[in-house]
Coordinates of C-alpha atoms and ligand atoms in Angstrom, one line a residue:
M2 CA 73.5 123.8 96.5
A3 CA 72.9 121.8 93.3
K4 CA 71.7 118.3 93.8
P5 CA 74.6 115.8 93.1
S6 CA 74.2 113.7 90.0
S7 CA 74.7 110.6 92.2
R8 CA 75.1 109.8 95.9
I9 CA 76.6 106.3 96.2
L10 CA 77.1 104.2 99.3
G11 CA 80.2 102.1 98.9
I12 CA 80.9 98.9 100.8
E13 CA 84.3 97.1 100.8
T14 CA 85.2 93.9 102.6
S15 CA 87.7 92.2 100.2
C16 CA 90.5 91.6 102.6
D17 CA 91.1 92.8 106.2
E18 CA 89.4 96.2 106.2
T19 CA 85.7 96.6 106.8
A20 CA 84.8 99.8 105.1
A21 CA 81.8 101.9 104.0
A22 CA 81.6 105.4 102.5
V23 CA 79.3 107.9 100.9
V24 CA 80.6 109.7 97.8
E25 CA 78.8 112.3 95.6
D26 CA 79.4 112.7 91.9
G27 CA 82.2 110.1 92.0
R28 CA 84.6 112.6 93.5
S29 CA 83.3 114.2 96.6
I30 CA 83.8 112.1 99.8
R31 CA 80.9 112.7 102.3
S32 CA 82.1 110.0 104.7
N33 CA 84.8 107.3 104.6
I34 CA 84.8 104.8 107.5
V35 CA 87.5 102.1 107.6
A36 CA 87.8 99.6 110.4
S37 CA 91.1 97.9 110.0
Q38 CA 91.8 94.4 111.3
A39 CA 95.5 94.7 110.9
A40 CA 96.1 94.5 114.7
E41 CA 94.2 91.3 115.0
H42 CA 96.1 89.7 112.0
A43 CA 99.5 91.0 113.1
A44 CA 100.1 87.9 115.4
Y45 CA 99.8 85.7 112.3
G46 CA 102.2 87.8 110.2
G47 CA 99.5 88.0 107.5
V48 CA 95.8 87.9 106.9
F49 CA 94.1 84.9 108.5
P50 CA 91.0 84.4 106.2
E51 CA 88.6 82.8 108.7
M52 CA 89.2 85.4 111.3
A53 CA 88.8 88.2 108.6
S54 CA 85.3 87.1 107.7
R55 CA 84.3 86.7 111.3
I56 CA 85.4 90.2 112.1
H57 CA 83.7 91.6 109.0
I58 CA 80.4 90.1 110.2
E59 CA 80.8 91.6 113.7
T60 CA 81.8 95.0 112.3
I61 CA 79.9 95.6 109.0
Y62 CA 76.6 96.9 110.4
S63 CA 78.2 99.6 112.6
V64 CA 80.6 100.7 109.9
V65 CA 77.8 101.2 107.4
S66 CA 75.6 103.0 109.9
E67 CA 78.5 105.2 110.8
A68 CA 79.2 106.0 107.1
L69 CA 75.5 107.0 106.6
S70 CA 75.3 109.1 109.7
A71 CA 78.6 110.8 109.1
A72 CA 77.3 111.8 105.7
H73 CA 74.0 113.0 107.2
A74 CA 72.3 110.7 104.8
G75 CA 69.6 108.1 105.4
L76 CA 69.3 105.2 102.9
E77 CA 66.5 107.2 101.2
A78 CA 69.1 109.7 100.1
I79 CA 71.3 107.1 98.4
D80 CA 71.0 106.5 94.7
A81 CA 72.8 103.1 94.5
I82 CA 75.0 100.8 96.5
A83 CA 78.4 99.9 95.1
V84 CA 80.0 96.8 96.6
T85 CA 83.3 95.0 96.0
R86 CA 82.5 91.8 94.1
G87 CA 86.1 90.7 93.8
P88 CA 89.0 89.9 93.6
G89 CA 89.5 89.1 97.3
L90 CA 88.9 86.5 100.0
A91 CA 85.7 84.6 99.2
G92 CA 84.4 84.5 102.8
S93 CA 85.1 88.2 103.3
L94 CA 83.6 89.4 100.0
V95 CA 80.4 87.6 100.9
V96 CA 79.9 89.6 104.0
G97 CA 79.9 92.9 102.2
M98 CA 77.9 91.5 99.3
N99 CA 75.1 90.2 101.6
M100 CA 75.0 93.5 103.4
A101 CA 74.7 95.4 100.1
K102 CA 72.0 93.1 98.8
G103 CA 70.0 93.5 102.0
L104 CA 70.2 97.3 101.9
A105 CA 69.4 97.5 98.2
L106 CA 66.4 95.3 98.6
A107 CA 65.1 97.2 101.6
A108 CA 65.6 100.6 100.0
Q109 CA 64.6 99.5 96.5
I110 CA 67.8 101.0 94.9
P111 CA 70.2 99.5 92.4
I112 CA 73.3 97.5 93.4
L113 CA 76.5 97.6 91.5
G114 CA 79.4 95.1 91.7
V115 CA 82.8 96.7 91.6
N116 CA 86.2 95.2 90.8
H117 CA 88.6 96.0 93.7
L118 CA 91.4 96.7 91.3
E119 CA 89.5 99.3 89.3
A120 CA 88.5 100.8 92.7
H121 CA 92.2 101.3 93.5
L122 CA 92.6 103.2 90.2
Y123 CA 89.5 105.3 90.9
S124 CA 91.0 106.5 94.3
I125 CA 92.7 109.2 92.2
W126 CA 89.3 110.6 91.2
L127 CA 88.6 111.3 94.9
V128 CA 91.4 114.0 94.9
E129 CA 88.8 116.6 94.3
D130 CA 91.0 119.7 94.1
E131 CA 93.1 118.2 91.3
P132 CA 91.8 117.8 87.7
E133 CA 90.5 114.3 86.6
P134 CA 93.2 112.0 85.2
E135 CA 93.5 112.0 81.4
F136 CA 93.1 108.9 79.2
P137 CA 94.8 106.9 78.0
L138 CA 96.3 106.3 81.3
L139 CA 98.5 103.5 82.6
G140 CA 97.6 102.1 85.9
L141 CA 100.0 100.3 88.3
I142 CA 98.1 98.6 91.1
V143 CA 100.4 97.4 93.8
S144 CA 98.8 96.0 97.0
G145 CA 99.1 93.1 99.3
G146 CA 97.3 90.8 96.9
H147 CA 98.1 92.3 93.5
T148 CA 100.7 93.8 91.2
E149 CA 98.9 94.7 87.9
L150 CA 99.7 96.8 84.9
V151 CA 96.5 98.0 83.3
L152 CA 95.9 100.3 80.3
M153 CA 92.8 102.4 80.7
E154 CA 91.5 104.0 77.4
D155 CA 88.4 105.5 78.9
H156 CA 86.2 105.2 82.0
L157 CA 85.5 101.5 82.9
K158 CA 87.6 100.2 80.0
Y159 CA 90.6 98.1 81.0
R160 CA 93.3 96.2 79.1
R161 CA 95.4 94.1 81.4
L162 CA 99.0 94.2 80.2
G163 CA 100.6 92.0 82.9
G164 CA 100.9 91.2 86.5
T165 CA 102.9 89.3 89.0
L166 CA 103.6 85.6 88.3
D167 CA 104.2 84.8 92.0
D168 CA 104.2 87.1 95.0
A169 CA 102.4 90.5 94.9
A170 CA 104.7 93.5 95.7
G171 CA 103.0 94.1 99.1
E172 CA 103.2 90.4 99.9
A173 CA 106.9 90.4 99.2
F174 CA 107.3 93.4 101.6
D175 CA 105.2 91.6 104.3
K176 CA 107.3 88.3 103.9
I177 CA 110.7 90.0 104.1
A178 CA 109.5 92.1 107.1
R179 CA 108.5 88.9 108.8
L180 CA 111.9 87.3 108.0
L181 CA 113.7 90.4 109.5
G182 CA 111.5 90.3 112.6
L183 CA 109.7 93.6 111.7
A184 CA 106.1 94.4 112.4
Y185 CA 103.1 93.6 110.2
P186 CA 102.1 95.1 107.8
G187 CA 105.6 94.9 106.4
G188 CA 105.6 97.7 103.9
P189 CA 105.7 100.6 106.3
A190 CA 108.1 98.7 108.6
I191 CA 110.5 98.0 105.8
Q192 CA 110.3 101.6 104.6
E193 CA 111.1 102.8 108.1
A194 CA 114.0 100.4 108.6
A195 CA 115.4 101.2 105.2
E196 CA 115.7 104.9 106.0
K197 CA 118.9 104.1 108.0
G198 CA 120.2 101.7 105.5
D199 CA 122.3 101.7 102.3
P200 CA 120.2 100.6 99.2
E201 CA 123.4 99.5 97.5
A202 CA 124.7 97.4 100.4
F203 CA 123.5 94.2 98.8
K204 CA 123.1 93.5 95.1
F205 CA 119.7 91.7 95.1
P206 CA 118.4 90.5 91.7
R207 CA 115.9 92.5 89.5
A208 CA 113.6 90.2 87.5
W209 CA 113.0 92.3 84.3
L210 CA 111.2 89.5 82.4
E211 CA 112.0 91.0 79.0
D212 CA 109.3 90.9 76.4
S213 CA 106.5 90.8 78.9
W214 CA 104.8 93.2 81.2
D215 CA 104.7 90.6 84.0
F216 CA 106.5 90.8 87.3
S217 CA 108.2 88.3 89.6
F218 CA 109.4 88.8 93.1
S219 CA 110.2 85.2 94.2
G220 CA 113.8 85.3 93.0
L221 CA 114.4 88.5 95.0
K222 CA 112.7 87.0 98.1
T223 CA 114.9 83.9 97.8
A224 CA 118.0 86.0 97.4
V225 CA 117.2 88.0 100.6
L226 CA 116.4 84.7 102.5
R227 CA 119.7 83.3 101.3
E228 CA 121.6 86.4 102.5
V229 CA 119.9 86.3 105.9
R230 CA 120.6 82.6 106.4
Q231 CA 124.2 83.0 105.5
Q232 CA 124.5 85.6 108.2
Q233 CA 122.4 83.7 110.8
P234 CA 122.1 80.0 109.7
E235 CA 119.7 79.0 112.5
L236 CA 117.1 81.7 111.6
E237 CA 113.7 80.5 110.4
A238 CA 111.2 83.0 109.1
G239 CA 108.9 84.0 111.9
V240 CA 110.2 81.3 114.3
E241 CA 113.3 82.9 115.7
A242 CA 113.9 86.6 116.0
P243 CA 117.0 87.9 114.2
R244 CA 119.9 88.4 116.6
P245 CA 121.7 91.8 117.0
G246 CA 124.3 92.1 114.3
L247 CA 122.0 91.3 111.3
P248 CA 122.2 94.4 109.1
I249 CA 118.5 94.8 109.0
A250 CA 118.5 98.4 107.7
N251 CA 120.9 97.6 104.8
I252 CA 118.9 94.5 103.8
A253 CA 115.6 96.4 104.0
A254 CA 117.0 99.3 101.9
S255 CA 118.5 97.0 99.3
F256 CA 115.4 94.9 99.0
Q257 CA 113.2 98.0 98.7
A258 CA 115.5 99.5 96.0
A259 CA 115.2 96.3 94.0
V260 CA 111.4 96.3 94.1
V261 CA 111.1 100.0 93.4
E262 CA 113.6 99.9 90.4
V263 CA 111.6 97.1 88.7
L264 CA 108.1 98.7 89.4
V265 CA 109.2 102.1 88.1
G266 CA 111.2 100.8 85.2
K267 CA 108.5 98.5 83.8
T268 CA 105.7 101.0 84.3
L269 CA 107.5 103.8 82.5
A270 CA 108.4 101.5 79.6
A271 CA 104.8 100.4 79.3
A272 CA 103.6 104.0 79.5
K273 CA 105.9 104.9 76.6
E274 CA 105.0 101.9 74.5
F275 CA 101.2 102.5 74.8
G276 CA 101.3 106.3 74.6
A277 CA 99.9 106.9 78.0
K278 CA 99.2 110.6 78.9
Q279 CA 99.4 109.9 82.7
I280 CA 100.3 107.2 85.1
V281 CA 98.2 106.3 88.1
V282 CA 100.0 104.3 90.9
A283 CA 97.5 103.0 93.5
G284 CA 97.1 100.3 96.2
G285 CA 98.7 99.9 99.5
V286 CA 102.3 99.8 98.2
S287 CA 101.8 103.2 96.4
A288 CA 102.2 104.7 99.9
N289 CA 105.9 103.8 99.7
Q290 CA 107.9 107.0 99.7
P291 CA 110.9 105.8 97.6
L292 CA 108.5 104.4 95.0
R293 CA 106.8 107.8 94.7
E294 CA 110.1 109.5 94.5
G295 CA 111.4 107.1 91.9
F296 CA 108.4 107.9 89.7
E297 CA 108.7 111.6 90.3
E298 CA 112.3 111.7 89.3
Q299 CA 112.2 109.4 86.3
S300 CA 108.8 110.0 84.6
S301 CA 108.4 112.6 81.8
I302 CA 104.5 112.4 82.1
P303 CA 102.5 113.2 85.2
V304 CA 102.4 110.4 87.8
R305 CA 99.3 110.5 90.1
T306 CA 99.3 108.8 93.5
P307 CA 96.4 109.0 95.9
P308 CA 96.9 110.5 99.4
L309 CA 98.1 108.0 101.9
E310 CA 94.7 107.4 103.5
L311 CA 93.3 106.4 100.1
C312 CA 96.2 104.1 99.1
T313 CA 95.1 101.3 101.4
D314 CA 91.7 99.7 101.2
N315 CA 88.6 101.9 101.6
A316 CA 85.1 102.1 100.3
A317 CA 85.2 105.6 99.0
M318 CA 87.1 104.3 95.9
T319 CA 84.5 101.6 95.5
A320 CA 81.7 104.2 95.5
A321 CA 83.7 106.3 93.0
V322 CA 83.5 103.4 90.5
G323 CA 79.9 102.9 91.5
H324 CA 79.2 106.5 90.3
Q325 CA 80.7 105.7 86.8
R326 CA 78.7 102.5 86.5
F327 CA 75.5 104.2 87.7
N328 CA 75.8 107.0 85.3
A329 CA 76.6 104.6 82.4
G330 CA 73.2 103.0 83.2
Q331 CA 74.7 99.7 84.5
R332 CA 72.8 97.7 87.0
D333 CA 73.6 94.3 88.5
A334 CA 71.2 91.6 89.6
L335 CA 70.4 91.0 93.2
D336 CA 71.5 87.4 92.9
M337 CA 75.0 88.2 91.6
D338 CA 77.8 86.1 93.2
V339 CA 81.2 87.3 94.5
L340 CA 84.1 86.7 92.1
P341 CA 87.2 86.0 94.3
T342 CA 89.6 85.8 91.3
W343 CA 88.0 88.4 89.0
P344 CA 90.7 89.8 86.6
L345 CA 90.6 93.5 85.6
D346 CA 90.3 93.2 81.8
G347 CA 87.6 94.4 79.4
S348 CA 84.7 96.7 80.2
Ligands
LIG29 O1 95.8 97.9 99.1 P1 96.0 97.3 100.4 O2 95.6 98.0 101.7 O3 95.3 95.9 100.6 C1 95.2 94.9 99.6 O4 94.3 95.0 98.7 O5 96.1 94.1 99.6 O6 97.6 96.9 100.5 C2 98.2 96.4 101.7 C3 99.7 96.2 101.3 C4 100.4 95.5 102.4 O7 101.2 94.4 101.8 C5 101.4 96.5 103.0 O8 102.6 96.0 103.5 C6 101.6 97.4 101.8 O9 100.3 97.5 101.2 N1 102.1 98.7 102.2 C7 103.3 99.2 101.9 C8 103.4 100.5 102.5 N2 102.2 100.8 103.1 C9 101.4 99.7 102.9 N3 104.3 98.7 101.1 C10 105.4 99.4 101.0 N4 105.6 100.7 101.6 C11 104.6 101.2 102.3 N5 104.8 102.5 102.9
LIG30 ZN1 93.3 96.7 98.0

């Protein structure tokens, strides 16, 4: 078998997943280990940052070791280490960064800092049996922390068109789920509850924000809150459980329909405006079935979404970016800092 042009170890600790992976040629996953902390954070209804970094510290070594052994690769077989540099929780990013620096120093191999948002877009390149996406492509990154519209004219070249002005799409799902007494993470819980509901039961607002590519979900969140309080005035988010009688399925379905309509509508309009050949929808919320269906039904150009296991945070996508950077001759310094608010713009 031909030697791969690169074999990259990826490390990702930007939020509440401790992850490591080995990827060859930017497309071929040799191992992909993800230790999710979701169960630990569930009690808080969201990610508790101090606990996240503590668990990363406890878990990172075994996750990286497992990724190397599952790929049957020692460090000597790795060409470079790609690590999430930002955006994300500062205390969590530092854990992955320090691990990556230690390994790079020990093995005398390059280290490459990766933007977590570009990594979500590159999850599509890991679908090996499908052709590579075509440029220019329009990326919609929808996760617990971000809602970003990005134009990609070539590898590693990004133009940020817009993003959320308040809550991220996933954050809105998580908050509404909590209000309705559903489990964390809220996205899958809302999707499941919505299956039995009528998406037109409630007319929740859609914030189109004409003349901009930005998004806003705070008005929608307030409208749902107002509806729930009207039905059960004593209900406080996360404090009291909703009583029987609250039309949870209809509220979930109507809320989800409002989010999906705006995400699909604005993305398709931007794709048209900028002449995109394809659309890539990535990040945790891209796992949402009605969102995928909305794009499939309404788009005249191909819409690519990663398989479910690559929608949420993982290090294979980090390594996929690492391959592009490594091949482009990029190298980062061993003393680079994490960038908790790093925007995806430029190259
Ligand atoms: O990309 P990700 O794993 O982590 C971040 O970088 O934030 O995204 C997590 C987010 C959570 O807010 C979760 O509720 C949401 O993705 N999510 C979904 C679905 N699955 C996960 N949202 C809507 N529908 C889903 N099926
Ligand atoms: Zn993410």
